[in-house]
PDB file of C-alpha atoms in Angstrom:
ATOM      1  CA  UNK N   1      21.615 -19.310 -31.494  1.00 89.00           C
ATOM      2  CA  UNK N   2      21.600 -20.612 -27.972  1.00 97.00           C
ATOM      3  CA  UNK N   3      21.153 -17.379 -25.139  1.00 98.00           C
ATOM      4  CA  UNK N   4      23.096 -17.053 -21.990  1.00 99.00           C
ATOM      5  CA  UNK N   5      21.240 -17.365 -18.730  1.00 99.00           C
ATOM      6  CA  UNK N   6      20.217 -14.138 -17.621  1.00 98.00           C
ATOM      7  CA  UNK N   7      20.388 -12.819 -21.204  1.00 98.00           C
ATOM      8  CA  UNK N   8      17.620 -10.135 -21.289  1.00 98.00           C
ATOM      9  CA  UNK N   9      16.003  -9.151 -24.759  1.00 98.00           C
ATOM     10  CA  UNK N  10      13.404  -7.421 -26.448  1.00 97.00           C
ATOM     11  CA  UNK N  11      10.475  -9.267 -28.544  1.00 98.00           C
ATOM     12  CA  UNK N  12       7.925  -7.994 -31.300  1.00 97.00           C
ATOM     13  CA  UNK N  13       5.656 -10.291 -29.857  1.00 98.00           C
ATOM     14  CA  UNK N  14       3.412 -10.428 -26.533  1.00 98.00           C
ATOM     15  CA  UNK N  15       4.303 -13.400 -24.933  1.00 98.00           C
ATOM     16  CA  UNK N  16       7.773 -15.127 -23.598  1.00 98.00           C
ATOM     17  CA  UNK N  17       9.162 -17.855 -25.518  1.00 98.00           C
ATOM     18  CA  UNK N  18       9.959 -21.020 -24.433  1.00 98.00           C
ATOM     19  CA  UNK N  19      12.721 -21.035 -22.037  1.00 98.00           C
ATOM     20  CA  UNK N  20      12.210 -17.182 -21.429  1.00 99.00           C
ATOM     21  CA  UNK N  21      10.047 -15.148 -18.839  1.00 99.00           C
ATOM     22  CA  UNK N  22       8.591 -11.839 -18.892  1.00 99.00           C
ATOM     23  CA  UNK N  23      10.588  -9.106 -16.873  1.00 98.00           C
ATOM     24  CA  UNK N  24       7.651  -8.820 -14.737  1.00 98.00           C
ATOM     25  CA  UNK N  25       9.484  -8.515 -11.161  1.00 98.00           C
ATOM     26  CA  UNK N  26       7.754 -12.273 -10.526  1.00 98.00           C
ATOM     27  CA  UNK N  27       9.784 -14.680  -7.802  1.00 99.00           C
ATOM     28  CA  UNK N  28      10.739 -17.862  -8.979  1.00 99.00           C
ATOM     29  CA  UNK N  29      11.881 -21.126  -6.568  1.00 99.00           C
ATOM     30  CA  UNK N  30      15.548 -21.043  -6.466  1.00 99.00           C
ATOM     31  CA  UNK N  31      14.881 -24.959  -6.373  1.00 99.00           C
ATOM     32  CA  UNK N  32      13.962 -24.649  -9.777  1.00 99.00           C
ATOM     33  CA  UNK N  33      16.083 -21.974 -11.769  1.00 99.00           C
ATOM     34  CA  UNK N  34      19.186 -22.571  -9.433  1.00 99.00           C
ATOM     35  CA  UNK N  35      21.416 -21.272 -12.366  1.00 98.00           C
ATOM     36  CA  UNK N  36      19.377 -18.099 -12.753  1.00 99.00           C
ATOM     37  CA  UNK N  37      19.597 -17.212  -8.825  1.00 99.00           C
ATOM     38  CA  UNK N  38      23.269 -17.843  -9.456  1.00 98.00           C
ATOM     39  CA  UNK N  39      23.301 -14.965 -11.510  1.00 98.00           C
ATOM     40  CA  UNK N  40      20.671 -12.902  -9.943  1.00 98.00           C
ATOM     41  CA  UNK N  41      20.869 -13.493  -6.735  1.00 98.00           C
ATOM     42  CA  UNK N  42      18.359 -11.326  -4.694  1.00 98.00           C
ATOM     43  CA  UNK N  43      19.043  -8.156  -6.433  1.00 98.00           C
ATOM     44  CA  UNK N  44      15.390  -7.642  -8.004  1.00 98.00           C
ATOM     45  CA  UNK N  45      14.002  -9.414  -4.919  1.00 98.00           C
ATOM     46  CA  UNK N  46      12.844 -12.646  -3.266  1.00 98.00           C
ATOM     47  CA  UNK N  47      13.750 -13.958   0.136  1.00 98.00           C
ATOM     48  CA  UNK N  48      17.208 -15.737  -0.875  1.00 98.00           C
ATOM     49  CA  UNK N  49      16.057 -18.867   0.643  1.00 98.00           C
ATOM     50  CA  UNK N  50      13.296 -20.070  -1.502  1.00 99.00           C
ATOM     51  CA  UNK N  51      12.639 -17.544  -3.872  1.00 99.00           C
ATOM     52  CA  UNK N  52      14.473 -14.610  -6.264  1.00 99.00           C
ATOM     53  CA  UNK N  53      12.832 -12.170  -8.136  1.00 99.00           C
ATOM     54  CA  UNK N  54      13.429 -11.437 -11.865  1.00 99.00           C
ATOM     55  CA  UNK N  55      14.109  -8.004 -12.938  1.00 98.00           C
ATOM     56  CA  UNK N  56      10.940  -5.747 -13.095  1.00 97.00           C
ATOM     57  CA  UNK N  57      11.050  -3.545 -16.453  1.00 96.00           C
ATOM     58  CA  UNK N  58       7.333  -3.138 -16.835  1.00 95.00           C
ATOM     59  CA  UNK N  59       7.485   0.834 -17.501  1.00 91.00           C
ATOM     60  CA  UNK N  60      10.941   1.417 -16.915  1.00 91.00           C
ATOM     61  CA  UNK N  61      13.989   2.540 -19.003  1.00 91.00           C
ATOM     62  CA  UNK N  62      17.164   0.570 -19.096  1.00 92.00           C
ATOM     63  CA  UNK N  63      20.466   2.435 -17.894  1.00 90.00           C
ATOM     64  CA  UNK N  64      23.543   1.199 -18.387  1.00 92.00           C
ATOM     65  CA  UNK N  65      25.415   0.509 -15.140  1.00 93.00           C
ATOM     66  CA  UNK N  66      28.305   2.377 -13.875  1.00 94.00           C
ATOM     67  CA  UNK N  67      29.527   6.033 -14.375  1.00 92.00           C
ATOM     68  CA  UNK N  68      30.797   7.816 -17.174  1.00 89.00           C
ATOM     69  CA  UNK N  69      32.277  11.476 -17.334  1.00 92.00           C
ATOM     70  CA  UNK N  70      30.193  13.858 -15.674  1.00 91.00           C
ATOM     71  CA  UNK N  71      27.510  11.267 -14.796  1.00 92.00           C
ATOM     72  CA  UNK N  72      26.648   9.906 -11.491  1.00 92.00           C
ATOM     73  CA  UNK N  73      27.770   5.713 -10.863  1.00 95.00           C
ATOM     74  CA  UNK N  74      24.928   3.516 -11.361  1.00 94.00           C
ATOM     75  CA  UNK N  75      25.000   0.077  -9.714  1.00 95.00           C
ATOM     76  CA  UNK N  76      23.798  -3.048 -10.912  1.00 94.00           C
ATOM     77  CA  UNK N  77      20.270  -3.543  -9.921  1.00 94.00           C
ATOM     78  CA  UNK N  78      19.394   0.366  -9.281  1.00 93.00           C
ATOM     79  CA  UNK N  79      16.196   1.677  -9.632  1.00 92.00           C
ATOM     80  CA  UNK N  80      15.567   5.382 -10.141  1.00 90.00           C
ATOM     81  CA  UNK N  81      13.650   8.134 -11.576  1.00 88.00           C
ATOM     82  CA  UNK N  82       9.847   8.572 -11.418  1.00 86.00           C
ATOM     83  CA  UNK N  83       7.092   8.945 -14.118  1.00 86.00           C
ATOM     84  CA  UNK N  84       5.994  12.172 -12.644  1.00 88.00           C
ATOM     85  CA  UNK N  85       7.445  14.947 -10.521  1.00 87.00           C
ATOM     86  CA  UNK N  86       6.025  18.526  -8.841  1.00 88.00           C
ATOM     87  CA  UNK N  87       8.412  21.298  -8.881  1.00 84.00           C
ATOM     88  CA  UNK N  88       8.888  22.332  -5.986  1.00 85.00           C
ATOM     89  CA  UNK N  89       9.797  25.988  -5.247  1.00 83.00           C
ATOM     90  CA  UNK N  90      13.363  25.441  -4.464  1.00 86.00           C
ATOM     91  CA  UNK N  91      13.747  23.753  -7.626  1.00 85.00           C
ATOM     92  CA  UNK N  92      12.569  26.730  -9.419  1.00 83.00           C
ATOM     93  CA  UNK N  93      15.822  29.144 -11.264  1.00 85.00           C
ATOM     94  CA  UNK N  94      15.637  32.205  -9.805  1.00 86.00           C
ATOM     95  CA  UNK N  95      13.153  34.934 -11.866  1.00 83.00           C
ATOM     96  CA  UNK N  96      10.977  38.165 -11.402  1.00 82.00           C
ATOM     97  CA  UNK N  97       7.484  38.893 -12.457  1.00 78.00           C
ATOM     98  CA  UNK N  98       6.476  42.430 -14.066  1.00 77.00           C
ATOM     99  CA  UNK N  99       4.150  44.591 -12.925  1.00 74.00           C
ATOM    100  CA  UNK N 100       1.892  46.570 -15.505  1.00 71.00           C
ATOM    101  CA  UNK N 101       1.931  50.235 -14.532  1.00 73.00           C
ATOM    102  CA  UNK N 102       0.766  53.451 -16.156  1.00 72.00           C
ATOM    103  CA  UNK N 103       2.339  56.916 -15.692  1.00 71.00           C
ATOM    104  CA  UNK N 104      -1.075  58.725 -15.518  1.00 72.00           C
ATOM    105  CA  UNK N 105      -2.920  59.127 -12.805  1.00 73.00           C
ATOM    106  CA  UNK N 106      -5.014  56.459 -10.720  1.00 71.00           C
ATOM    107  CA  UNK N 107      -8.810  57.303 -11.108  1.00 74.00           C
ATOM    108  CA  UNK N 108     -10.219  53.863 -10.423  1.00 74.00           C
ATOM    109  CA  UNK N 109     -11.366  52.310  -6.943  1.00 75.00           C
ATOM    110  CA  UNK N 110     -11.437  49.073  -8.447  1.00 77.00           C
ATOM    111  CA  UNK N 111      -8.691  47.190  -9.785  1.00 73.00           C
ATOM    112  CA  UNK N 112     -10.019  44.628 -11.764  1.00 76.00           C
ATOM    113  CA  UNK N 113      -8.699  44.597 -15.378  1.00 72.00           C
ATOM    114  CA  UNK N 114      -6.573  47.831 -14.592  1.00 71.00           C
ATOM    115  CA  UNK N 115      -2.757  48.772 -14.446  1.00 69.00           C
ATOM    116  CA  UNK N 116      -1.240  50.614 -11.350  1.00 71.00           C
ATOM    117  CA  UNK N 117      -1.541  54.199 -11.522  1.00 70.00           C
ATOM    118  CA  UNK N 118       0.359  57.458 -10.682  1.00 67.00           C
ATOM    119  CA  UNK N 119      -0.562  59.363  -7.628  1.00 64.00           C
ATOM    120  CA  UNK N 120      -1.611  62.477  -7.699  1.00 60.00           C
ATOM    121  CA  UNK N 121      -0.147  64.071  -4.934  1.00 56.00           C
ATOM    122  CA  UNK N 122       3.001  61.795  -5.083  1.00 53.00           C
ATOM    123  CA  UNK N 123       2.535  60.539  -1.652  1.00 53.00           C
ATOM    124  CA  UNK N 124      -0.068  58.393   0.354  1.00 51.00           C
ATOM    125  CA  UNK N 125      -0.259  57.763   4.155  1.00 53.00           C
ATOM    126  CA  UNK N 126       0.978  54.618   5.390  1.00 53.00           C
ATOM    127  CA  UNK N 127      -2.821  54.124   6.822  1.00 54.00           C
ATOM    128  CA  UNK N 128      -4.137  53.940   3.628  1.00 53.00           C
ATOM    129  CA  UNK N 129      -1.135  51.448   1.782  1.00 54.00           C
ATOM    130  CA  UNK N 130      -2.519  48.453   0.457  1.00 57.00           C
ATOM    131  CA  UNK N 131       1.139  46.255  -0.190  1.00 56.00           C
ATOM    132  CA  UNK N 132       0.316  44.003  -3.263  1.00 60.00           C
ATOM    133  CA  UNK N 133       1.980  40.965  -4.806  1.00 62.00           C
ATOM    134  CA  UNK N 134       2.207  39.019  -7.950  1.00 65.00           C
ATOM    135  CA  UNK N 135      -0.509  36.322  -7.320  1.00 64.00           C
ATOM    136  CA  UNK N 136       0.708  33.007  -7.342  1.00 68.00           C
ATOM    137  CA  UNK N 137       1.177  30.927 -10.655  1.00 68.00           C
ATOM    138  CA  UNK N 138       1.105  27.280 -11.106  1.00 69.00           C
ATOM    139  CA  UNK N 139      -1.220  24.650  -9.111  1.00 73.00           C
ATOM    140  CA  UNK N 140       0.990  22.281  -7.858  1.00 76.00           C
ATOM    141  CA  UNK N 141      -0.177  19.758  -9.985  1.00 82.00           C
ATOM    142  CA  UNK N 142       2.858  16.786 -11.069  1.00 85.00           C
ATOM    143  CA  UNK N 143       3.412  16.792 -14.465  1.00 82.00           C
ATOM    144  CA  UNK N 144       4.685  13.645 -17.150  1.00 84.00           C
ATOM    145  CA  UNK N 145       8.833  13.453 -16.891  1.00 82.00           C
ATOM    146  CA  UNK N 146       8.587  10.293 -19.430  1.00 83.00           C
ATOM    147  CA  UNK N 147      10.192  10.301 -22.231  1.00 86.00           C
ATOM    148  CA  UNK N 148       8.378   9.665 -25.509  1.00 87.00           C
ATOM    149  CA  UNK N 149       7.704   5.533 -25.442  1.00 88.00           C
ATOM    150  CA  UNK N 150       6.826   2.814 -27.018  1.00 93.00           C
ATOM    151  CA  UNK N 151       5.594  -0.842 -24.984  1.00 94.00           C
ATOM    152  CA  UNK N 152       7.557  -3.646 -26.171  1.00 96.00           C
ATOM    153  CA  UNK N 153       7.908  -7.062 -24.351  1.00 98.00           C
ATOM    154  CA  UNK N 154      10.869  -7.567 -22.613  1.00 98.00           C
ATOM    155  CA  UNK N 155      11.838 -10.820 -21.398  1.00 99.00           C
ATOM    156  CA  UNK N 156      14.762 -13.383 -19.859  1.00 99.00           C
ATOM    157  CA  UNK N 157      16.511 -16.302 -20.580  1.00 99.00           C
ATOM    158  CA  UNK N 158      15.871 -19.017 -17.783  1.00 99.00           C
ATOM    159  CA  UNK N 159      17.520 -21.294 -20.176  1.00 98.00           C
ATOM    160  CA  UNK N 160      20.491 -21.452 -22.255  1.00 98.00           C
ATOM    161  CA  UNK N 161      24.237 -21.295 -21.917  1.00 98.00           C
ATOM    162  CA  UNK N 162      25.812 -20.373 -18.383  1.00 98.00           C
ATOM    163  CA  UNK N 163      27.873 -17.223 -19.092  1.00 97.00           C
ATOM    164  CA  UNK N 164      31.235 -17.440 -18.151  1.00 95.00           C
ATOM    165  CA  UNK N 165      33.444 -14.249 -17.175  1.00 90.00           C
ATOM    166  CA  UNK N 166      36.498 -13.011 -19.518  1.00 87.00           C
TER     167      UNK N 166
END
């Protein structure tokens, strides 16, 4: 069966068949691929005078354009997402940290490996007060947000039947 020009297809082998090109963002000459250019334009790159770009699907997932109930609108050719993300404080849900305390009288001056203890007289002078906050957690590193994946050869048809609109 002859493909539609501009049809994108996944293949189980690692090369582009005759009449197809891998979806790797390469620029092609408009003069040589006028039918493909008439369908893609400069949506995926190129200057629109002498060159146009093919979609670059390396390391990307395909998402249907448009929007569904409760979903954001995705336009044709729109790129989004990322491979890694670094969470900011503003993105963290509200939460608390507990501090371990002991009702026994505090007798140690070195806090390492110890819990807070009760003050024997009940009050301390302000000049002797040491305010402590729980230590920061995390190191600010980014983490992967990529779904499990399998690399496949994705190609676009450069030759075939010119698609007609319904």
